[in-house]
Coordinates of N, CA and C in Angstrom, one line a residue:
Chain A
Q1 N -8.0 16.1 -10.3 CA -7.5 14.8 -10.3 C -7.5 14.3 -8.8
V2 N -7.4 13.0 -8.6 CA -7.5 12.4 -7.3 C -6.3 12.9 -6.5
Q3 N -6.6 13.4 -5.3 CA -5.5 13.8 -4.4 C -5.8 13.3 -3.0
L4 N -4.7 12.8 -2.4 CA -4.8 12.4 -1.0 C -3.6 13.0 -0.3
V5 N -3.8 13.8 0.7 CA -2.8 14.6 1.4 C -2.8 14.3 2.9
E6 N -1.7 13.6 3.3 CA -1.6 13.2 4.7 C -1.0 14.4 5.5
S7 N -1.3 14.5 6.8 CA -0.7 15.5 7.7 C -0.8 14.9 9.1
G8 N -0.1 15.6 10.0 CA -0.1 15.3 11.4 C 1.1 14.5 11.9
G9 N 2.0 14.2 11.0 CA 3.2 13.5 11.4 C 4.2 14.4 12.2
G10 N 5.2 13.9 12.8 CA 6.2 14.7 13.5 C 7.0 13.8 14.4
V11 N 7.7 14.4 15.3 CA 8.5 13.7 16.3 C 7.7 13.7 17.6
V12 N 7.6 12.5 18.2 CA 6.8 12.3 19.4 C 7.5 11.3 20.3
Q13 N 7.4 11.5 21.6 CA 8.0 10.6 22.6 C 7.3 9.3 22.7
P14 N 8.0 8.2 23.0 CA 7.3 6.9 23.3 C 6.2 7.1 24.3
G15 N 5.1 6.4 24.1 CA 4.0 6.4 25.0 C 3.0 7.5 24.7
R16 N 3.4 8.5 23.9 CA 2.4 9.6 23.6 C 1.5 9.2 22.4
S17 N 0.6 10.1 22.1 CA -0.4 9.9 21.1 C -0.2 10.9 19.9
L18 N -0.8 10.5 18.8 CA -0.8 11.4 17.6 C -2.0 11.0 16.7
R19 N -2.5 12.0 16.1 CA -3.6 11.7 15.1 C -3.2 12.2 13.7
L20 N -3.2 11.3 12.8 CA -2.9 11.6 11.4 C -4.2 11.8 10.7
S21 N -4.1 12.7 9.7 CA -5.2 13.0 8.8 C -4.9 12.8 7.4
C22 N -5.9 12.5 6.6 CA -5.7 12.3 5.1 C -6.8 13.1 4.5
A23 N -6.5 14.2 3.8 CA -7.5 15.0 3.2 C -7.7 14.5 1.7
A24 N -8.9 14.2 1.3 CA -9.2 13.7 0.0 C -9.8 14.8 -0.9
S25 N -9.5 14.8 -2.2 CA -10.1 15.7 -3.1 C -10.0 15.1 -4.5
G26 N -10.9 15.6 -5.4 CA -10.9 15.2 -6.8 C -11.7 13.9 -7.0
F27 N -12.4 13.5 -6.0 CA -13.3 12.3 -6.2 C -14.3 12.4 -5.1
I28 N -15.3 11.5 -5.2 CA -16.4 11.5 -4.2 C -15.9 10.6 -3.0
F29 N -15.3 11.2 -2.0 CA -14.7 10.5 -0.9 C -15.6 9.4 -0.3
S30 N -16.9 9.8 -0.1 CA -17.8 8.9 0.6 C -18.2 7.7 -0.2
D31 N -17.7 7.6 -1.4 CA -18.0 6.4 -2.3 C -16.9 5.3 -2.1
Y32 N -15.8 5.7 -1.5 CA -14.6 4.8 -1.5 C -14.2 4.3 -0.2
T33 N -13.7 3.0 -0.2 CA -13.0 2.4 1.0 C -11.6 3.0 0.9
V34 N -11.0 3.2 2.1 CA -9.7 3.7 2.2 C -8.9 2.9 3.2
H35 N -7.6 2.8 3.0 CA -6.6 2.1 3.9 C -5.5 3.0 4.4
W36 N -4.9 2.6 5.5 CA -3.7 3.1 6.0 C -2.6 2.1 5.8
V37 N -1.4 2.5 5.3 CA -0.3 1.6 5.1 C 0.9 2.4 5.6
R38 N 1.9 1.7 6.2 CA 3.1 2.4 6.6 C 4.4 1.7 6.1
Q39 N 5.4 2.5 6.1 CA 6.7 2.0 5.6 C 7.8 2.5 6.5
A40 N 8.4 1.6 7.3 CA 9.5 2.0 8.2 C 10.7 2.3 7.3
P41 N 11.6 3.2 7.9 CA 12.8 3.6 7.1 C 13.6 2.4 6.5
G42 N 13.7 2.4 5.2 CA 14.5 1.3 4.5 C 13.8 0.0 4.5
K43 N 12.5 0.0 4.9 CA 11.8 -1.3 4.9 C 10.7 -1.4 3.9
G44 N 10.0 -2.5 3.9 CA 8.8 -2.6 3.0 C 7.6 -2.0 3.6
L45 N 6.5 -2.2 2.8 CA 5.2 -1.7 3.2 C 4.5 -2.6 4.2
E46 N 3.7 -2.0 5.1 CA 2.9 -2.8 6.1 C 1.5 -2.3 6.1
W47 N 0.5 -3.1 5.8 CA -0.9 -2.8 5.9 C -1.3 -2.6 7.4
L48 N -2.0 -1.5 7.6 CA -2.4 -1.2 9.0 C -3.9 -1.4 9.2
A49 N -4.7 -0.8 8.3 CA -6.2 -0.7 8.6 C -6.9 -0.3 7.4
V50 N -8.2 -0.7 7.4 CA -9.1 -0.3 6.3 C -10.5 0.1 6.9
I51 N -11.1 1.0 6.2 CA -12.5 1.4 6.6 C -13.3 1.6 5.4
S52 N -14.5 1.0 5.4 CA -15.4 1.1 4.3 C -15.9 2.5 4.0
Y53 N -16.6 2.6 2.8 CA -17.0 4.0 2.4 C -17.8 4.7 3.4
D54 N -18.6 4.0 4.1 CA -19.5 4.7 5.0 C -19.1 4.5 6.5
G55 N -18.0 3.9 6.7 CA -17.4 3.7 8.1 C -18.1 2.6 8.8
S56 N -18.9 1.8 8.2 CA -19.6 0.8 8.9 C -18.8 -0.5 9.2
Q57 N -17.8 -0.6 8.3 CA -16.8 -1.7 8.5 C -15.4 -1.2 8.6
R58 N -14.7 -1.7 9.6 CA -13.3 -1.3 9.8 C -12.6 -2.5 10.4
Y59 N -11.4 -2.6 9.8 CA -10.5 -3.7 10.3 C -9.1 -3.2 10.5
S60 N -8.4 -3.7 11.5 CA -7.0 -3.3 11.8 C -6.2 -4.5 11.9
A61 N -4.9 -4.3 11.5 CA -3.9 -5.4 11.7 C -3.8 -5.8 13.2
D62 N -3.8 -7.1 13.5 CA -3.6 -7.5 14.9 C -2.4 -6.8 15.6
S63 N -1.4 -6.6 14.8 CA -0.1 -6.1 15.4 C -0.3 -4.7 15.9
V64 N -1.4 -4.0 15.5 CA -1.6 -2.6 16.0 C -2.9 -2.4 16.6
R65 N -3.7 -3.4 16.6 CA -5.1 -3.3 17.1 C -5.0 -2.9 18.6
G66 N -5.9 -2.0 19.0 CA -5.9 -1.4 20.3 C -5.1 -0.2 20.5
R67 N -4.1 0.0 19.6 CA -3.3 1.2 19.7 C -3.6 2.2 18.5
L68 N -3.9 1.6 17.3 CA -4.1 2.4 16.1 C -5.6 2.3 15.7
T69 N -6.3 3.3 15.6 CA -7.7 3.3 15.2 C -8.0 4.1 14.0
I70 N -8.7 3.5 13.0 CA -9.0 4.2 11.8 C -10.4 4.8 11.9
S71 N -10.6 6.0 11.3 CA -12.0 6.5 11.3 C -12.0 7.5 10.1
R72 N -13.2 8.0 9.8 CA -13.4 8.9 8.7 C -14.5 9.9 9.0
D73 N -14.4 11.1 8.4 CA -15.5 12.0 8.4 C -15.8 12.4 7.0
N74 N -16.9 11.8 6.4 CA -17.2 12.0 5.0 C -17.7 13.5 4.8
S75 N -18.2 14.2 5.8 CA -18.6 15.6 5.6 C -17.4 16.5 5.4
K76 N -16.2 16.0 5.9 CA -15.0 16.8 5.7 C -14.0 16.1 4.7
N77 N -14.4 15.1 4.1 CA -13.6 14.4 3.1 C -12.2 14.0 3.7
T78 N -12.3 13.5 4.9 CA -11.0 13.2 5.6 C -11.0 11.9 6.3
L79 N -9.9 11.2 6.2 CA -9.6 10.0 6.9 C -8.7 10.2 8.1
Y80 N -8.8 9.5 9.1 CA -8.0 9.7 10.3 C -7.3 8.4 10.7
L81 N -6.2 8.5 11.4 CA -5.6 7.4 12.1 C -5.1 7.9 13.5
Q82 N -5.8 7.4 14.5 CA -5.5 7.8 15.9 C -4.5 6.8 16.4
M83 N -3.3 7.3 16.8 CA -2.2 6.4 17.2 C -1.9 6.7 18.7
N84 N -2.1 5.7 19.5 CA -1.9 5.8 21.0 C -0.7 4.9 21.4
S85 N -0.2 5.2 22.6 CA 0.9 4.4 23.2 C 2.0 4.1 22.1
L86 N 2.4 5.2 21.5 CA 3.4 5.0 20.4 C 4.7 4.4 20.9
R87 N 5.3 3.6 20.0 CA 6.6 2.9 20.3 C 7.6 3.3 19.3
V88 N 8.8 3.1 19.6 CA 9.9 3.4 18.7 C 9.7 2.7 17.3
D89 N 9.2 1.5 17.4 CA 9.1 0.8 16.1 C 7.8 1.2 15.3
D90 N 7.1 2.2 15.8 CA 6.1 2.8 15.0 C 6.6 3.9 14.1
T91 N 7.9 4.2 14.2 CA 8.6 5.1 13.3 C 8.5 4.7 11.9
A92 N 7.8 5.5 11.0 CA 7.6 5.1 9.6 C 6.9 6.3 8.9
V93 N 6.9 6.2 7.6 CA 6.1 7.0 6.8 C 4.7 6.4 6.7
Y94 N 3.7 7.2 7.0 CA 2.3 6.6 7.0 C 1.6 7.2 5.7
Y95 N 1.0 6.2 5.0 CA 0.3 6.6 3.7 C -1.2 6.2 3.9
C96 N -2.0 7.1 3.3 CA -3.4 6.7 3.1 C -3.5 6.3 1.6
A97 N -4.3 5.3 1.4 CA -4.5 4.8 0.0 C -5.9 4.5 -0.2
R98 N -6.4 4.9 -1.4 CA -7.8 4.6 -1.8 C -7.9 3.2 -2.4
A99 N -8.9 2.5 -2.0 CA -9.2 1.3 -2.7 C -9.9 1.5 -4.0
E100 N -9.6 0.7 -5.0 CA -10.2 0.8 -6.3 C -11.7 0.6 -6.1
S101 N -12.6 1.2 -6.9 CA -14.0 1.3 -6.7 C -14.7 0.0 -6.6
S102 N -14.2 -1.0 -7.3 CA -14.9 -2.3 -7.3 C -14.3 -3.4 -6.4
S103 N -13.2 -3.0 -5.7 CA -12.5 -4.0 -4.9 C -11.7 -3.3 -3.8
W104 N -11.8 -3.9 -2.6 CA -11.0 -3.3 -1.5 C -9.5 -3.6 -1.7
H105 N -9.2 -4.6 -2.6 CA -7.9 -5.2 -2.6 C -6.8 -4.5 -3.4
N106 N -7.2 -3.5 -4.2 CA -6.3 -2.8 -5.0 C -6.2 -1.3 -4.6
F107 N -5.0 -0.9 -4.2 CA -4.8 0.5 -3.7 C -4.5 1.4 -4.9
D108 N -5.5 2.1 -5.5 CA -5.3 2.7 -6.8 C -4.7 4.1 -6.7
N109 N -4.8 4.7 -5.6 CA -4.2 6.1 -5.4 C -3.7 6.2 -4.0
W110 N -2.5 6.8 -3.9 CA -1.8 6.9 -2.6 C -1.5 8.4 -2.3
G111 N -1.4 8.8 -1.1 CA -0.9 10.1 -0.7 C 0.6 10.0 -0.7
Q112 N 1.2 11.2 -0.5 CA 2.7 11.3 -0.4 C 3.3 10.8 0.9
G113 N 2.4 10.6 1.9 CA 2.9 10.1 3.2 C 3.2 11.2 4.2
T114 N 3.2 10.9 5.4 CA 3.6 11.8 6.5 C 4.5 11.0 7.4
L115 N 5.6 11.5 7.8 CA 6.6 10.8 8.6 C 6.3 11.0 10.1
V116 N 6.3 9.9 10.8 CA 6.1 9.8 12.2 C 7.4 9.3 12.8
T117 N 8.0 10.0 13.7 CA 9.3 9.6 14.3 C 9.0 9.5 15.8
V118 N 9.2 8.3 16.4 CA 9.0 8.1 17.8 C 10.3 8.0 18.4
S119 N 10.6 8.9 19.2 CA 12.0 9.0 19.8 C 12.0 9.8 21.1
S120 N 12.8 9.3 22.1 CA 12.9 10.1 23.3 C 14.0 11.1 23.2
Chain B
Q1 N 1.6 -13.6 9.8 CA 1.8 -13.6 8.4 C 3.1 -12.9 8.0
S2 N 3.9 -13.6 7.3 CA 5.2 -13.1 6.9 C 5.1 -12.3 5.6
A3 N 6.1 -11.4 5.4 CA 6.1 -10.7 4.1 C 6.3 -11.6 3.0
L4 N 5.8 -11.2 1.8 CA 6.1 -12.0 0.6 C 7.5 -11.8 0.2
T5 N 8.1 -12.9 -0.4 CA 9.6 -12.8 -0.7 C 9.8 -12.4 -2.1
Q6 N 10.6 -11.3 -2.2 CA 11.0 -10.8 -3.6 C 12.5 -10.8 -3.6
P7 N 13.1 -10.8 -4.8 CA 14.6 -10.6 -4.9 C 14.9 -9.2 -4.5
A8 N 16.0 -9.0 -3.9 CA 16.4 -7.6 -3.4 C 16.6 -6.7 -4.6
S9 N 17.2 -7.2 -5.6 CA 17.5 -6.4 -6.8 C 17.4 -7.1 -8.1
V10 N 17.1 -6.5 -9.1 CA 17.1 -7.0 -10.5 C 17.5 -5.9 -11.4
S11 N 18.4 -6.2 -12.4 CA 18.8 -5.2 -13.3 C 18.8 -5.7 -14.7
G12 N 18.8 -4.7 -15.6 CA 18.7 -5.0 -17.0 C 19.1 -3.8 -17.9
S13 N 19.4 -4.1 -19.1 CA 19.8 -3.0 -20.0 C 18.6 -2.4 -20.7
P14 N 18.7 -1.2 -21.1 CA 17.5 -0.7 -21.9 C 17.1 -1.6 -23.0
G15 N 15.8 -1.8 -23.1 CA 15.2 -2.6 -24.2 C 15.0 -4.1 -23.8
Q16 N 15.7 -4.5 -22.7 CA 15.6 -5.9 -22.3 C 14.3 -6.1 -21.5
S17 N 14.1 -7.3 -21.2 CA 12.9 -7.7 -20.3 C 13.5 -8.2 -19.0
I18 N 12.8 -7.9 -17.9 CA 13.1 -8.5 -16.6 C 11.9 -9.0 -16.0
T19 N 12.1 -9.9 -15.1 CA 10.9 -10.5 -14.3 C 11.3 -10.5 -12.8
I20 N 10.3 -10.0 -12.1 CA 10.4 -9.9 -10.6 C 9.5 -11.0 -10.0
S21 N 10.0 -11.8 -9.2 CA 9.1 -12.8 -8.5 C 8.6 -12.4 -7.2
C22 N 7.5 -13.0 -6.8 CA 6.9 -12.6 -5.5 C 6.3 -13.9 -4.9
T23 N 7.0 -14.5 -3.9 CA 6.7 -15.8 -3.4 C 6.0 -15.7 -2.1
G24 N 4.8 -16.4 -2.0 CA 4.1 -16.4 -0.8 C 3.7 -17.8 -0.4
T25 N 2.5 -18.0 0.1 CA 2.0 -19.3 0.5 C 0.6 -19.5 -0.1
S26 N 0.1 -20.7 0.2 CA -1.2 -21.0 -0.2 C -2.3 -20.2 0.5
S27 N -1.8 -19.5 1.6 CA -2.8 -18.6 2.3 C -2.9 -17.2 1.8
D28 N -2.0 -16.9 0.9 CA -2.0 -15.5 0.3 C -2.0 -15.6 -1.2
V29 N -0.8 -15.5 -1.8 CA -0.6 -15.5 -3.2 C -1.3 -16.7 -3.9
G30 N -1.1 -17.9 -3.4 CA -1.6 -19.1 -4.0 C -3.1 -19.3 -3.8
G31 N -3.7 -18.6 -2.8 CA -5.1 -18.8 -2.4 C -6.1 -17.9 -3.0
Y32 N -5.6 -16.7 -3.6 CA -6.5 -15.7 -4.1 C -5.8 -15.1 -5.3
N33 N -6.7 -14.6 -6.2 CA -6.2 -13.9 -7.4 C -6.3 -12.4 -7.1
F34 N -5.8 -12.0 -5.9 CA -5.8 -10.6 -5.5 C -4.3 -10.2 -5.3
V35 N -3.5 -10.3 -6.3 CA -2.1 -9.9 -6.2 C -2.0 -8.6 -7.0
S36 N -1.3 -7.6 -6.4 CA -1.1 -6.3 -7.0 C 0.4 -6.0 -7.0
W37 N 0.8 -5.2 -7.9 CA 2.2 -4.7 -8.0 C 2.2 -3.2 -7.9
Y38 N 3.2 -2.6 -7.2 CA 3.3 -1.2 -7.0 C 4.7 -0.8 -7.4
Q39 N 4.8 0.4 -8.0 CA 6.1 1.0 -8.4 C 6.3 2.2 -7.4
Q40 N 7.5 2.3 -6.9 CA 7.8 3.4 -6.0 C 9.1 4.1 -6.3
H41 N 9.1 5.3 -6.8 CA 10.3 6.0 -7.0 C 10.8 6.6 -5.7
P42 N 12.1 6.9 -5.5 CA 12.5 7.4 -4.2 C 11.8 8.6 -3.7
G43 N 11.3 8.6 -2.5 CA 10.6 9.7 -1.9 C 9.2 9.9 -2.4
K44 N 8.7 9.0 -3.2 CA 7.4 9.2 -3.8 C 6.4 8.2 -3.3
A45 N 5.2 8.4 -3.6 CA 4.1 7.5 -3.2 C 4.1 6.3 -4.1
P46 N 3.7 5.1 -3.6 CA 3.6 4.0 -4.5 C 2.5 4.2 -5.6
K47 N 2.7 3.5 -6.7 CA 1.8 3.7 -7.9 C 1.4 2.3 -8.3
L48 N 0.0 2.1 -8.4 CA -0.5 0.8 -8.8 C -0.1 0.5 -10.2
M49 N 0.5 -0.7 -10.5 CA 0.9 -1.0 -11.8 C 0.1 -2.2 -12.4
I50 N -0.2 -3.2 -11.5 CA -0.9 -4.4 -11.9 C -1.9 -4.7 -10.7
Y51 N -3.1 -5.1 -11.1 CA -4.0 -5.6 -10.0 C -4.7 -6.9 -10.4
D52 N -5.2 -7.6 -9.4 CA -5.8 -8.9 -9.7 C -4.9 -9.8 -10.6
V53 N -3.7 -9.9 -10.2 CA -2.7 -10.7 -10.9 C -2.1 -10.2 -12.2
S54 N -3.1 -9.8 -13.1 CA -2.6 -9.5 -14.5 C -3.3 -8.4 -15.1
N55 N -4.0 -7.6 -14.4 CA -4.7 -6.5 -15.0 C -4.0 -5.1 -14.8
R56 N -4.0 -4.3 -15.9 CA -3.3 -3.1 -15.9 C -4.3 -1.9 -15.7
P57 N -4.1 -1.0 -14.7 CA -4.9 0.1 -14.6 C -4.8 1.0 -15.9
S58 N -5.8 1.8 -16.1 CA -5.7 2.8 -17.2 C -4.5 3.7 -17.1
G59 N -3.7 3.8 -18.1 CA -2.6 4.7 -18.1 C -1.3 4.1 -17.8
V60 N -1.3 2.8 -17.4 CA -0.1 2.1 -17.2 C 0.4 1.4 -18.5
S61 N 1.6 1.6 -18.8 CA 2.2 1.0 -20.1 C 2.0 -0.5 -20.2
N62 N 1.7 -0.9 -21.4 CA 1.5 -2.3 -21.7 C 2.9 -3.1 -21.6
R63 N 3.9 -2.4 -21.3 CA 5.2 -3.0 -21.1 C 5.2 -3.8 -19.8
F64 N 4.3 -3.5 -19.0 CA 4.2 -4.1 -17.7 C 3.1 -5.2 -17.7
S65 N 3.5 -6.4 -17.3 CA 2.5 -7.5 -17.3 C 2.7 -8.4 -16.0
G66 N 1.6 -9.0 -15.6 CA 1.7 -9.8 -14.4 C 1.1 -11.2 -14.7
S67 N 1.6 -12.2 -13.8 CA 1.1 -13.5 -13.9 C 1.3 -14.2 -12.6
K68 N 0.8 -15.4 -12.5 CA 0.9 -16.2 -11.2 C 0.9 -17.7 -11.5
S69 N 1.7 -18.4 -10.8 CA 1.8 -19.8 -10.9 C 1.9 -20.4 -9.5
G70 N 0.9 -21.1 -9.0 CA 1.0 -21.6 -7.6 C 1.1 -20.5 -6.6
N71 N 2.1 -20.5 -5.8 CA 2.3 -19.5 -4.7 C 3.3 -18.4 -5.1
T72 N 3.6 -18.3 -6.4 CA 4.5 -17.3 -6.9 C 3.9 -16.4 -8.0
A73 N 3.9 -15.1 -7.7 CA 3.4 -14.2 -8.7 C 4.6 -13.5 -9.4
S74 N 4.5 -13.0 -10.6 CA 5.6 -12.4 -11.3 C 5.1 -11.1 -12.0
L75 N 6.1 -10.2 -12.0 CA 5.9 -8.9 -12.8 C 7.0 -8.9 -13.8
T76 N 6.6 -8.7 -15.1 CA 7.5 -8.6 -16.2 C 7.5 -7.2 -16.7
I77 N 8.7 -6.7 -16.9 CA 8.8 -5.4 -17.6 C 9.5 -5.6 -18.9
S78 N 8.9 -5.4 -20.0 CA 9.5 -5.6 -21.3 C 10.0 -4.2 -21.8
G79 N 10.9 -4.2 -22.7 CA 11.4 -3.0 -23.3 C 11.9 -2.0 -22.2
L80 N 12.7 -2.5 -21.3 CA 13.1 -1.7 -20.1 C 13.6 -0.3 -20.5
Q81 N 13.1 0.7 -19.7 CA 13.4 2.1 -20.0 C 14.0 2.7 -18.7
A82 N 14.7 3.8 -18.8 CA 15.4 4.4 -17.7 C 14.4 4.8 -16.6
E83 N 13.2 5.2 -17.0 CA 12.1 5.6 -16.1 C 11.6 4.5 -15.3
D84 N 11.9 3.3 -15.7 CA 11.4 2.1 -14.9 C 12.3 1.8 -13.7
E85 N 13.4 2.5 -13.6 CA 14.2 2.4 -12.4 C 13.5 2.8 -11.2
A86 N 13.2 1.9 -10.2 CA 12.4 2.2 -9.1 C 12.4 1.0 -8.2
D87 N 11.7 1.1 -7.1 CA 11.4 -0.1 -6.2 C 10.0 -0.6 -6.6
Y88 N 9.9 -1.9 -6.6 CA 8.6 -2.6 -6.9 C 8.2 -3.5 -5.7
F89 N 7.0 -3.4 -5.3 CA 6.4 -4.2 -4.3 C 5.2 -5.0 -4.8
C90 N 5.1 -6.2 -4.4 CA 3.9 -7.0 -4.6 C 3.0 -6.9 -3.4
S91 N 1.8 -7.2 -3.5 CA 0.9 -7.4 -2.3 C -0.1 -8.4 -2.6
S92 N -0.7 -9.0 -1.6 CA -1.7 -10.0 -1.8 C -2.7 -9.9 -0.6
Y93 N -3.9 -10.2 -1.0 CA -5.0 -10.4 0.0 C -4.7 -11.7 0.7
T94 N -5.0 -11.8 2.0 CA -4.7 -13.1 2.7 C -5.9 -13.8 3.3
G95 N -7.1 -13.1 3.3 CA -8.3 -13.7 3.9 C -8.4 -13.8 5.4
S96 N -7.3 -13.4 6.0 CA -7.3 -13.4 7.5 C -6.4 -12.3 8.0
N97 N -6.5 -11.9 9.2 CA -5.7 -10.8 9.7 C -4.2 -11.1 9.8
P98 N -3.3 -10.3 9.3 CA -3.6 -9.0 8.5 C -4.1 -9.3 7.1
F99 N -5.1 -8.6 6.7 CA -5.8 -8.9 5.4 C -4.9 -8.7 4.2
Y100 N -3.9 -7.9 4.3 CA -3.0 -7.7 3.2 C -1.6 -7.8 3.6
V101 N -0.8 -8.4 2.8 CA 0.6 -8.5 3.0 C 1.4 -8.1 1.8
F102 N 2.5 -7.4 2.1 CA 3.3 -6.8 1.0 C 4.6 -7.6 0.9
G103 N 5.2 -7.5 -0.3 CA 6.5 -8.1 -0.5 C 7.6 -7.3 0.1
T104 N 8.8 -7.9 0.1 CA 10.0 -7.3 0.7 C 10.6 -6.2 -0.2
G105 N 10.1 -6.2 -1.4 CA 10.6 -5.1 -2.3 C 11.7 -5.5 -3.2
T106 N 11.7 -5.0 -4.4 CA 12.8 -5.2 -5.4 C 13.2 -3.9 -6.0
E107 N 14.5 -3.7 -5.9 CA 15.1 -2.5 -6.6 C 15.5 -2.8 -8.0
V108 N 14.8 -2.1 -8.9 CA 15.2 -2.4 -10.4 C 16.1 -1.3 -10.8
T109 N 17.2 -1.8 -11.4 CA 18.3 -0.9 -11.9 C 18.3 -1.1 -13.4
V110 N 18.3 0.1 -14.1 CA 18.5 0.0 -15.6 C 20.0 0.4 -15.9
L111 N 20.7 -0.6 -16.4 CA 22.1 -0.4 -16.6 C 22.5 0.6 -17.7

């Protein structure tokens, strides 16, 4: 079955960096576009970034551009989110989500999320 | 781009129908037929329930239905069951950065 497993979260001080990973299994990872979405404690969901199946297209939300970078390694079936210059308001659960095969717009499978806490 | 507006909570008795609204603008909900709905139980990952306004993924109960009128999309749950108690989020494609916006979320309670 489709599985997406995020890792790499933890407690980090403001200004530091972190790299999140999302390991995919149960489907042909290189065929699918994938997204990163986050959810701050007690808040709604926020879209962060998307990368096409082959990595040739990538888009990030203006609110995080320059600090958060999406990438993928299809040989390792893994999606990444490089997070730099972290701020307290980056504290959230970070999810990777697969886009449905025929459309980037529908997130048809999600991971369980990894919690990032930015605190001094 | 602001979050889409949803009621904070909706409740109903088992067997009843409830409707959750999701209000945006002509730049998101009203401009595209790319509205999705997600169910999220506490501590769990979101689950896609409706896509492209009114389509159900395979495996989702036909008790869930979606529609849209103007800048407002709606999710209706008919024959409410205890397992439907969860948070529900809508989302829409926006055509410009950020390319996707989510709703504020609605907590559904089964009385």
